[in-house]
mmCIF file of C-alpha atoms in Angstrom:
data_model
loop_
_atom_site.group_PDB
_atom_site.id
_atom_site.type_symbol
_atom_site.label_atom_id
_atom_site.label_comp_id
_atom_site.label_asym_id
_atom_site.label_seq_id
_atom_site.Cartn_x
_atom_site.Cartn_y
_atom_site.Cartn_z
ATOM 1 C CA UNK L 8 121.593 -2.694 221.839
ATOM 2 C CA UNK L 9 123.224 -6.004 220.417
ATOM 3 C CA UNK L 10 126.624 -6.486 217.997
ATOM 4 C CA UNK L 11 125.874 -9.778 216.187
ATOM 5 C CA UNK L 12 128.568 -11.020 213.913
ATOM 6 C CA UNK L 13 127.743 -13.257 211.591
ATOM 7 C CA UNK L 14 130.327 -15.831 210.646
ATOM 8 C CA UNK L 15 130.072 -17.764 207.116
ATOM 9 C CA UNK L 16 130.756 -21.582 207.322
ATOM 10 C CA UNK L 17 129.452 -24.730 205.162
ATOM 11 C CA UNK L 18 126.926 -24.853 208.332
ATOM 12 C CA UNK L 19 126.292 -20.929 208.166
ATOM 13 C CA UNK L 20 126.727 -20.538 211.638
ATOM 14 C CA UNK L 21 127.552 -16.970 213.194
ATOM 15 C CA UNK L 22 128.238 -15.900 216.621
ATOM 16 C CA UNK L 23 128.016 -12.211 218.276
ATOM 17 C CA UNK L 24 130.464 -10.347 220.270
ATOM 18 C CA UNK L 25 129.178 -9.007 223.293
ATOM 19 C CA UNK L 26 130.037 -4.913 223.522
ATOM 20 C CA UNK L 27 130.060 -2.887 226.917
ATOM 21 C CA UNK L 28 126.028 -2.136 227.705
ATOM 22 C CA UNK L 29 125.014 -5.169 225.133
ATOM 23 C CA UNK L 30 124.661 -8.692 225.507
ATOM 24 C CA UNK L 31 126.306 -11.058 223.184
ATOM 25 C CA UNK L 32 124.313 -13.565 221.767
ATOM 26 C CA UNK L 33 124.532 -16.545 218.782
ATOM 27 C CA UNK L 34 123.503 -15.473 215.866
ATOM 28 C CA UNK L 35 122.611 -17.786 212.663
ATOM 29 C CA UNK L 36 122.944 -17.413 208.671
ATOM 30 C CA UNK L 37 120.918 -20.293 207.287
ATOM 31 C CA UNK L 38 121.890 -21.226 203.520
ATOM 32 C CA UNK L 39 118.644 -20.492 201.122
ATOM 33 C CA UNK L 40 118.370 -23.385 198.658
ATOM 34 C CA UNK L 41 119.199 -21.907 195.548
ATOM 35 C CA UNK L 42 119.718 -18.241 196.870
ATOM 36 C CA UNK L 43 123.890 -18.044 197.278
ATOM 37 C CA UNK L 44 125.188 -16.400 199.757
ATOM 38 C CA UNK L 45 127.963 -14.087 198.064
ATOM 39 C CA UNK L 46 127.052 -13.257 194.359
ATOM 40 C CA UNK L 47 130.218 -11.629 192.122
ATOM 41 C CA UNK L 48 129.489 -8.927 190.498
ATOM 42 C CA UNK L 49 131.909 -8.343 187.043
ATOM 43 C CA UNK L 50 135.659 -7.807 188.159
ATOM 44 C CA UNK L 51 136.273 -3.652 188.388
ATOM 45 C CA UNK L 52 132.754 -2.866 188.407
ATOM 46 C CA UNK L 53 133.151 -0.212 191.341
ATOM 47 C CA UNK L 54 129.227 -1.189 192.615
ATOM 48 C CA UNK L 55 127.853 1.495 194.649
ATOM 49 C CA UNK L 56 124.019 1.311 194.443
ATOM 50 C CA UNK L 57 121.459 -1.588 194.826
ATOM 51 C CA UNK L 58 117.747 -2.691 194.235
ATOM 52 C CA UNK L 59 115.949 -5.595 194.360
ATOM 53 C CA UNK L 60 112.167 -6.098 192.352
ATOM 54 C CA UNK L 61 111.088 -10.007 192.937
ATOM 55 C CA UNK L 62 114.081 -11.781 193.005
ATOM 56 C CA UNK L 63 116.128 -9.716 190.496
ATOM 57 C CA UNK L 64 118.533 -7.423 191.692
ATOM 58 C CA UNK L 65 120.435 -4.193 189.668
ATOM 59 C CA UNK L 66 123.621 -2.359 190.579
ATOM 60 C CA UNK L 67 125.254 0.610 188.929
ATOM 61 C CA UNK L 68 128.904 0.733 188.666
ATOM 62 C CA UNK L 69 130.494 3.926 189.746
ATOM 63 C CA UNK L 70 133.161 3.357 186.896
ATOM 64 C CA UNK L 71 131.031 3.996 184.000
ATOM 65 C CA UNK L 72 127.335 4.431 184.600
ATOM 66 C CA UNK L 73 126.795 0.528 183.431
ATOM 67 C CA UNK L 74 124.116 -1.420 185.261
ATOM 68 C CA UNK L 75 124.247 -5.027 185.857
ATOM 69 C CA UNK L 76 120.850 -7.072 186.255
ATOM 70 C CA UNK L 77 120.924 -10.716 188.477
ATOM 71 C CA UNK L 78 118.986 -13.335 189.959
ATOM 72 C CA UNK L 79 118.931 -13.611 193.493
ATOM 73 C CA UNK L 80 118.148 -17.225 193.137
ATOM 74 C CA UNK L 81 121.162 -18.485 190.756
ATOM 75 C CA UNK L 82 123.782 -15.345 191.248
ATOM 76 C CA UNK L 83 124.599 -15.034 187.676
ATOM 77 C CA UNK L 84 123.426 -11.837 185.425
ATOM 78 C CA UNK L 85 124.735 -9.948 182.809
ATOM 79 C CA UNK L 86 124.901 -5.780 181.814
ATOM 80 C CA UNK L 87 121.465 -4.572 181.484
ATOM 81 C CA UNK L 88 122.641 -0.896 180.760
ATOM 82 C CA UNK L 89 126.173 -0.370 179.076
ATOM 83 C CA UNK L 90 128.567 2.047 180.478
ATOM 84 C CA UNK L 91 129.849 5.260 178.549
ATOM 85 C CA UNK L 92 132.651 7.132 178.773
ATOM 86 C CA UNK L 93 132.071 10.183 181.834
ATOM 87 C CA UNK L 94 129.081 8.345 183.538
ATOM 88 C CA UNK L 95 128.355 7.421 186.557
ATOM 89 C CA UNK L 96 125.617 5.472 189.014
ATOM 90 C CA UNK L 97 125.207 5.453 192.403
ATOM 91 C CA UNK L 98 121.769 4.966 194.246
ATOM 92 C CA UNK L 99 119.054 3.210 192.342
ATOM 93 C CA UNK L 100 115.338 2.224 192.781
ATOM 94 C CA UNK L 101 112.933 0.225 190.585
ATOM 95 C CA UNK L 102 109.185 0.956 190.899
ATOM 96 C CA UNK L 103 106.080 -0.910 190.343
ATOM 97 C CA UNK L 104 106.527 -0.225 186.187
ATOM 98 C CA UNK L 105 109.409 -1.611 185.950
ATOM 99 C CA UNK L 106 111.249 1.204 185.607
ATOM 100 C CA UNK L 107 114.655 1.847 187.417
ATOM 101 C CA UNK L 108 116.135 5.107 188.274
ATOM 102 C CA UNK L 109 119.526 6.148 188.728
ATOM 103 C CA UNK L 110 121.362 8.549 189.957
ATOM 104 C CA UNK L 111 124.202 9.687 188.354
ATOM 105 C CA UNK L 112 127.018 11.173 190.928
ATOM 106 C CA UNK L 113 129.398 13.254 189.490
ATOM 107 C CA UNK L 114 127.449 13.675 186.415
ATOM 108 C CA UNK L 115 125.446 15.839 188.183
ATOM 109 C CA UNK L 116 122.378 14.123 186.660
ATOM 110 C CA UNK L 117 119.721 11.097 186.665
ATOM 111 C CA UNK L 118 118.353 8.607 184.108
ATOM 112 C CA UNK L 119 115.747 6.261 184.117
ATOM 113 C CA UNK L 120 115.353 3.262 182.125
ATOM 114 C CA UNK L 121 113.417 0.304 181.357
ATOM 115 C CA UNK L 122 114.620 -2.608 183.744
ATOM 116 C CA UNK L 123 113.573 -4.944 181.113
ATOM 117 C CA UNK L 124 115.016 -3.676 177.944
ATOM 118 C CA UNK L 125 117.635 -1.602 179.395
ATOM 119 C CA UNK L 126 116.524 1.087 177.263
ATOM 120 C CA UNK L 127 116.876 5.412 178.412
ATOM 121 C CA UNK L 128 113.525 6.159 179.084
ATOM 122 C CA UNK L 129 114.586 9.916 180.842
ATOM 123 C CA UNK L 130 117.678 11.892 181.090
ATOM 124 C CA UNK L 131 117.933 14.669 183.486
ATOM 125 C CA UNK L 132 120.400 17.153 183.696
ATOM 126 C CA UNK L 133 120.415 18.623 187.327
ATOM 127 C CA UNK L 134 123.209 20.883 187.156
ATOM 128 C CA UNK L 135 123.998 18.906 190.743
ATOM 129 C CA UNK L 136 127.577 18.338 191.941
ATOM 130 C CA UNK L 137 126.858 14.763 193.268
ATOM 131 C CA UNK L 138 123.710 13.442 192.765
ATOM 132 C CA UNK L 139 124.187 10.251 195.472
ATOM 133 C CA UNK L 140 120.759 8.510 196.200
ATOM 134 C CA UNK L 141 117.213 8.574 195.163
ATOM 135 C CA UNK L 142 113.864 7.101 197.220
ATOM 136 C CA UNK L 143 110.442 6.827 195.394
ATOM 137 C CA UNK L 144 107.275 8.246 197.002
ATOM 138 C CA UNK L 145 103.469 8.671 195.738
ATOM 139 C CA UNK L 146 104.877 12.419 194.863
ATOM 140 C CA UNK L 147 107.822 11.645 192.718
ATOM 141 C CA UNK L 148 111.265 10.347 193.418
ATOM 142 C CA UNK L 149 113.250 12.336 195.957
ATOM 143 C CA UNK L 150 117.529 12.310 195.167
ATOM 144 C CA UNK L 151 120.006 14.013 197.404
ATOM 145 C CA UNK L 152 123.215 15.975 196.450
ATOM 146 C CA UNK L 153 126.106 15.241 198.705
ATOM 147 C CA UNK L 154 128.063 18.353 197.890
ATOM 148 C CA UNK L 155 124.988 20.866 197.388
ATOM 149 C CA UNK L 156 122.057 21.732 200.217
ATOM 150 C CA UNK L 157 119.020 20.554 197.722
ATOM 151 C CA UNK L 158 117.216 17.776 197.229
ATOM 152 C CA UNK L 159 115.875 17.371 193.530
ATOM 153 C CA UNK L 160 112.818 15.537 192.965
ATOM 154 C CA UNK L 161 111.614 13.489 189.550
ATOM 155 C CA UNK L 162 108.133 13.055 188.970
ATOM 156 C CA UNK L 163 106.626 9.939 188.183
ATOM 157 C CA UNK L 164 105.671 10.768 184.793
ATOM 158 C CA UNK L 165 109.088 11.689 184.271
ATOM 159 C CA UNK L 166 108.342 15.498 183.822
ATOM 160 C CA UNK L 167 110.337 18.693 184.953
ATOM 161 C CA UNK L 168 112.580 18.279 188.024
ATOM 162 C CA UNK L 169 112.675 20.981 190.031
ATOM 163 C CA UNK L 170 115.391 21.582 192.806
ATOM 164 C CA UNK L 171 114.624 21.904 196.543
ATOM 165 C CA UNK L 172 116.216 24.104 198.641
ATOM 166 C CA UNK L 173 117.688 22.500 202.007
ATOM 167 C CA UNK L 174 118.263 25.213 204.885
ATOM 168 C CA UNK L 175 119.394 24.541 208.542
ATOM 169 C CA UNK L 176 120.828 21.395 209.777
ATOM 170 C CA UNK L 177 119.922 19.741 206.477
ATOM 171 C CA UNK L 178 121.548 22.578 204.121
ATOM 172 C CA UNK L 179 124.782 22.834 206.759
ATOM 173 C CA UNK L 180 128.090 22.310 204.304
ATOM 174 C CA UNK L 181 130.334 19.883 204.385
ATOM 175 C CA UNK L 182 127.726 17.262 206.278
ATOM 176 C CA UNK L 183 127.526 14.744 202.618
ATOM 177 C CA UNK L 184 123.490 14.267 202.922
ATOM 178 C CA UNK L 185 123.966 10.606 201.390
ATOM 179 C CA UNK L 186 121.392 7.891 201.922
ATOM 180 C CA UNK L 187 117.469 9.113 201.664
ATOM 181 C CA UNK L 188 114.747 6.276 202.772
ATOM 182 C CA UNK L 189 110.981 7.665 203.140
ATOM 183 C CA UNK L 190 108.432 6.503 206.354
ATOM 184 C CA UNK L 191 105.271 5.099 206.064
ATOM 185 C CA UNK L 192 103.862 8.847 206.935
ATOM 186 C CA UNK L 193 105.745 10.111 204.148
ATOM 187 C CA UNK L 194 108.650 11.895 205.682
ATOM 188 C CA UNK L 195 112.061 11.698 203.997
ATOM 189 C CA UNK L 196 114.848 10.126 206.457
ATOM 190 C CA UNK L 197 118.436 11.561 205.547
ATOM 191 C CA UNK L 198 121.557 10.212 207.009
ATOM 192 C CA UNK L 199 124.522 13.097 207.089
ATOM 193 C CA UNK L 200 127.379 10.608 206.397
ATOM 194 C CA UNK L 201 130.188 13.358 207.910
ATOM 195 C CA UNK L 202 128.525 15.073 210.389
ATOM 196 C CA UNK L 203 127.208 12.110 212.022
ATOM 197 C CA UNK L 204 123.516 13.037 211.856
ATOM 198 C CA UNK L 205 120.094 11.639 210.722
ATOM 199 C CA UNK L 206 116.881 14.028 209.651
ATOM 200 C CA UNK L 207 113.579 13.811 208.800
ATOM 201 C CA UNK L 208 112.136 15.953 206.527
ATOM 202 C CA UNK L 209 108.706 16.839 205.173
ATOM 203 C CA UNK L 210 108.195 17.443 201.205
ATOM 204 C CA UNK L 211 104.888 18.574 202.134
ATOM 205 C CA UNK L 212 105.928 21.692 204.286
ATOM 206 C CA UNK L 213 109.706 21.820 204.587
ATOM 207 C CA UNK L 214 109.797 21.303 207.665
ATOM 208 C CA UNK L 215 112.687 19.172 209.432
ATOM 209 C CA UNK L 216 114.548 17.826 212.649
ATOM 210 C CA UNK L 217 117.511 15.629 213.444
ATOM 211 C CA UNK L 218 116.759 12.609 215.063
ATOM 212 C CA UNK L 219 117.693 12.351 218.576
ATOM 213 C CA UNK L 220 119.979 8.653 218.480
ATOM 214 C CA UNK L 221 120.983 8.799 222.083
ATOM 215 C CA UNK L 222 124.068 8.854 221.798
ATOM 216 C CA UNK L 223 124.709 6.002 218.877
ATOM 217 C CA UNK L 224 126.459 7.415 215.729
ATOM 218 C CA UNK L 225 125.698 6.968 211.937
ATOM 219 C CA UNK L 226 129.119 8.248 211.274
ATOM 220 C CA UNK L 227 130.070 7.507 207.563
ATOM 221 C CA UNK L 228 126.511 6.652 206.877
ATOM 222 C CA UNK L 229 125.595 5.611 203.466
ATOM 223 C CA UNK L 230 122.670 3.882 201.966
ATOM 224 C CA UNK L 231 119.094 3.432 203.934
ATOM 225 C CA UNK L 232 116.886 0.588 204.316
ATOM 226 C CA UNK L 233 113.471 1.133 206.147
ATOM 227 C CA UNK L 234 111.850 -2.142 206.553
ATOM 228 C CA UNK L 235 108.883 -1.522 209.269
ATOM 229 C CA UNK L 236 109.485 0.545 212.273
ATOM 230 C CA UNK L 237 113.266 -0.484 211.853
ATOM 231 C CA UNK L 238 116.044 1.823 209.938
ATOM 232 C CA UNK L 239 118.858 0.163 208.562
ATOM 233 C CA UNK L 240 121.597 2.624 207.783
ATOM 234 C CA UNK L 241 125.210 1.211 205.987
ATOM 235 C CA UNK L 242 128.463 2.686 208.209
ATOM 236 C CA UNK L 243 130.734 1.935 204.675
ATOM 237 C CA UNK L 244 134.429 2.334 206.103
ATOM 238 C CA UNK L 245 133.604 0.361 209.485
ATOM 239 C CA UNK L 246 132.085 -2.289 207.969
ATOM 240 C CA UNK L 247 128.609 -2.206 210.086
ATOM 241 C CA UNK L 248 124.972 -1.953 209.283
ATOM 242 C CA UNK L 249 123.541 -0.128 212.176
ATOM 243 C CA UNK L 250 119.460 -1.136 212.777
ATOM 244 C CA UNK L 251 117.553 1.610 214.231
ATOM 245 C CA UNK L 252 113.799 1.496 215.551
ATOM 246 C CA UNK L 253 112.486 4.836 214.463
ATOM 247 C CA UNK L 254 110.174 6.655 216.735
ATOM 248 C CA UNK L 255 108.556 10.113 215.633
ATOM 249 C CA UNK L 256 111.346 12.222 216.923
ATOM 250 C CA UNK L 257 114.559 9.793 217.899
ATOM 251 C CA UNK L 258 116.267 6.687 216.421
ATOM 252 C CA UNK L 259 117.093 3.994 219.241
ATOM 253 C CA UNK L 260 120.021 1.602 218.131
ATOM 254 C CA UNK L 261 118.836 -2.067 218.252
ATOM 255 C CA UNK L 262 121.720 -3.660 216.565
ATOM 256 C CA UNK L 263 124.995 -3.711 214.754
ATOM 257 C CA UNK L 264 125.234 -6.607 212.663
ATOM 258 C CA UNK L 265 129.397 -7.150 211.308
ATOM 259 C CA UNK L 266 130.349 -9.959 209.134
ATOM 260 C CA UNK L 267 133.778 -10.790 208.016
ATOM 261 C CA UNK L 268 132.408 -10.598 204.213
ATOM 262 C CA UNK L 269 131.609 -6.781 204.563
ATOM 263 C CA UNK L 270 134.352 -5.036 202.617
ATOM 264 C CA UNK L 271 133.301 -1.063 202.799
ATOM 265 C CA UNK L 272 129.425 -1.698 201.628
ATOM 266 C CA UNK L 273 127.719 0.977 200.194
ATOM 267 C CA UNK L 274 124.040 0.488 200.313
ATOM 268 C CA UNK L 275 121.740 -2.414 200.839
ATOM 269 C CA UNK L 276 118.226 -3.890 199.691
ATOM 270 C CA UNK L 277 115.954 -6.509 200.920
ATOM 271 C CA UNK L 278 114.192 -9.709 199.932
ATOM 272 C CA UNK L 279 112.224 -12.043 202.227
ATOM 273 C CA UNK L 280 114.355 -12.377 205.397
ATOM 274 C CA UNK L 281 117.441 -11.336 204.261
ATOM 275 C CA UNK L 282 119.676 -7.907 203.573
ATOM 276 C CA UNK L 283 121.977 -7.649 200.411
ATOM 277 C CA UNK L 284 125.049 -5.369 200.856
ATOM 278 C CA UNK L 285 127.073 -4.242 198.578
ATOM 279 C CA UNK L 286 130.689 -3.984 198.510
ATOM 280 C CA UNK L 287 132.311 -0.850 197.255
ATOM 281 C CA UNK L 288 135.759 -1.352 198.535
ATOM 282 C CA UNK L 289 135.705 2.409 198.661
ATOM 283 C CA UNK L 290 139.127 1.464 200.461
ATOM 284 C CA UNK L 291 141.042 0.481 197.951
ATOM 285 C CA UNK L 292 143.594 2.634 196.823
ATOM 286 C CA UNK L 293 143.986 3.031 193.320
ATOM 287 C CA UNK L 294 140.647 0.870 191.501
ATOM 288 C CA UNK L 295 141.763 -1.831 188.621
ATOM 289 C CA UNK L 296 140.368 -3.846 186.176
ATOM 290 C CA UNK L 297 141.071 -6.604 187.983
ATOM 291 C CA UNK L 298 139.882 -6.143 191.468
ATOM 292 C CA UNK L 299 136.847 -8.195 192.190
ATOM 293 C CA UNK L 300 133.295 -6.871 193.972
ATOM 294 C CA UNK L 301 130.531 -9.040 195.592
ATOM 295 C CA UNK L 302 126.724 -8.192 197.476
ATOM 296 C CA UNK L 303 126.218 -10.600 200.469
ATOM 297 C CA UNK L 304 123.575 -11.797 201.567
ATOM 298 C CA UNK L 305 122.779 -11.811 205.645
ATOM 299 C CA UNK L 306 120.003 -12.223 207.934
ATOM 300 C CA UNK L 307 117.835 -9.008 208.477
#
């Protein structure tokens, strides 16, 4: 396992700090023409979740529900969906008809909307506690509840929901199921973001297991990025974006990658080469107006 730290410069040049079992190594963050590396999001936004389609991105604002829509390329964009009094967004997806889905957090619900228009396309009311992340699969899209043992899933025609009852590991309380990715075979992934645990579960049959990580942690784990064989899971508070290479029963750690920008990301998506995290700045202590919220862009 390596720890690369990426440094930003007018050169973009990182370096990595070598950890006990690891070996240090340079590491380097080459500047995209045109593609900026730190894009500001509108000051007191409170960004939690992110998705990319082509080289627009979207990410809902835990303040009010709002989503903002941006170019990757020029790092300006503008409120695609305007926030309301009570709401809430945290993870989001767009699929292949440009639609995006949202989940709501405390709201205990969903929407989905057109990602070009903005407009509501679906509202669900889940009677959920906190409705945290979402992942979209060939059978529907797939959200988890951090404070109740059920997943809920959407269908892609944006019909019923139905609720899915979690039991075992998965259902334990108190372990904050958080991000949700989905593997090529169709299994869910789950990262447990208090109890230090990732899971794999089955929509098909209900079956599930926790990953054996041999001994590396996903402590505080929040959103999920599978890109390949590789799992890239967001540790928000330390500021780390642990890679995994997943294997049909354990998770071996391949790299921590750190960079002085991360401020308590949340989740993360991907374009080309590169990861885009965003900052929550879950740490700050009492959320203003003023306080100011970026997604940064680093080498995958």
């Amino acid at each position: 396992m390596r720890r690369r730290t990426l440094i930003a410069g007018g050169a973009g040049i990182g370096a990595a700090l070598a950890i006990p079992g690891g070996t240090g190594h340079a590491a380097t963050t080459h500047r995209t023409p045109g593609f900026p590396d730190v894009i500001d999001l509108p000051d007191g936004f409170q960004p939690e979740g992110i998705a990319i389609s082509g080289t627009t991105f979207y990410v809902g604002s835990l303040v009010d529900g709002a989503v903002y829509r941006g170019s990757l390329v020029t790092g300006r964009g503008s409120i695609l969906v305007p926030g309301r009094s009570g709401g809430q967004a945290t993870g989001v997806k767009v699929d292949a008809r440009g639609r995006l889905w949202v989940c709501g957090a405390g709201t205990g619900g969903a929407s989905v909307y057109d990602a070009r228009t903005g407009r509501a396309l679906a509202q669900y009311s889940l009677g959920g506690s906190f409705v945290n992340d979402v992942v979209l699969t060939p059978q529907g899209a797939y959200l988890t509840d951090s404070d109740r043992p059920v997943l809920y899933q959407l269908p892609l025609d944006l019909g019923a929901a139905r609720a899915i009852d979690l039991t075992g590991g998965l259902g334990e309380a108190g372990a904050f199921n958080n991000g949700i990715e989905v593997t090529a075979e169709g299994r869910l992934v789950i990262v447990q973001m208090l109890a230090d645990r990732l899971f794999s579960y089955d929509p098909r049959s209900g079956a599930s297991f926790q990953y054996d990580l041999g001994g590396a942690t996903v402590l505080q784990g929040d959103g999920l990025l599978r890109r390949g064989p590789y799992l890239y899971v967001v540790r928000n508070s330390f500021n780390v974006i642990a890679k995994f290479r997943l294997r049909r029963t354990s998770a071996e750690l391949v790299e921590e990658i750190t960079d002085p920008r991360l401020r308590v990301p949340a989740t993360i998506a991907d374009f080309g080469g590169w990861i885009y995290a965003v900052n929550a700045r879950f740490d700050l202590p009492a959320p203003a107006p003023t306080d100011t919220y970026t997604i940064v862009k680093l080498s995958a």
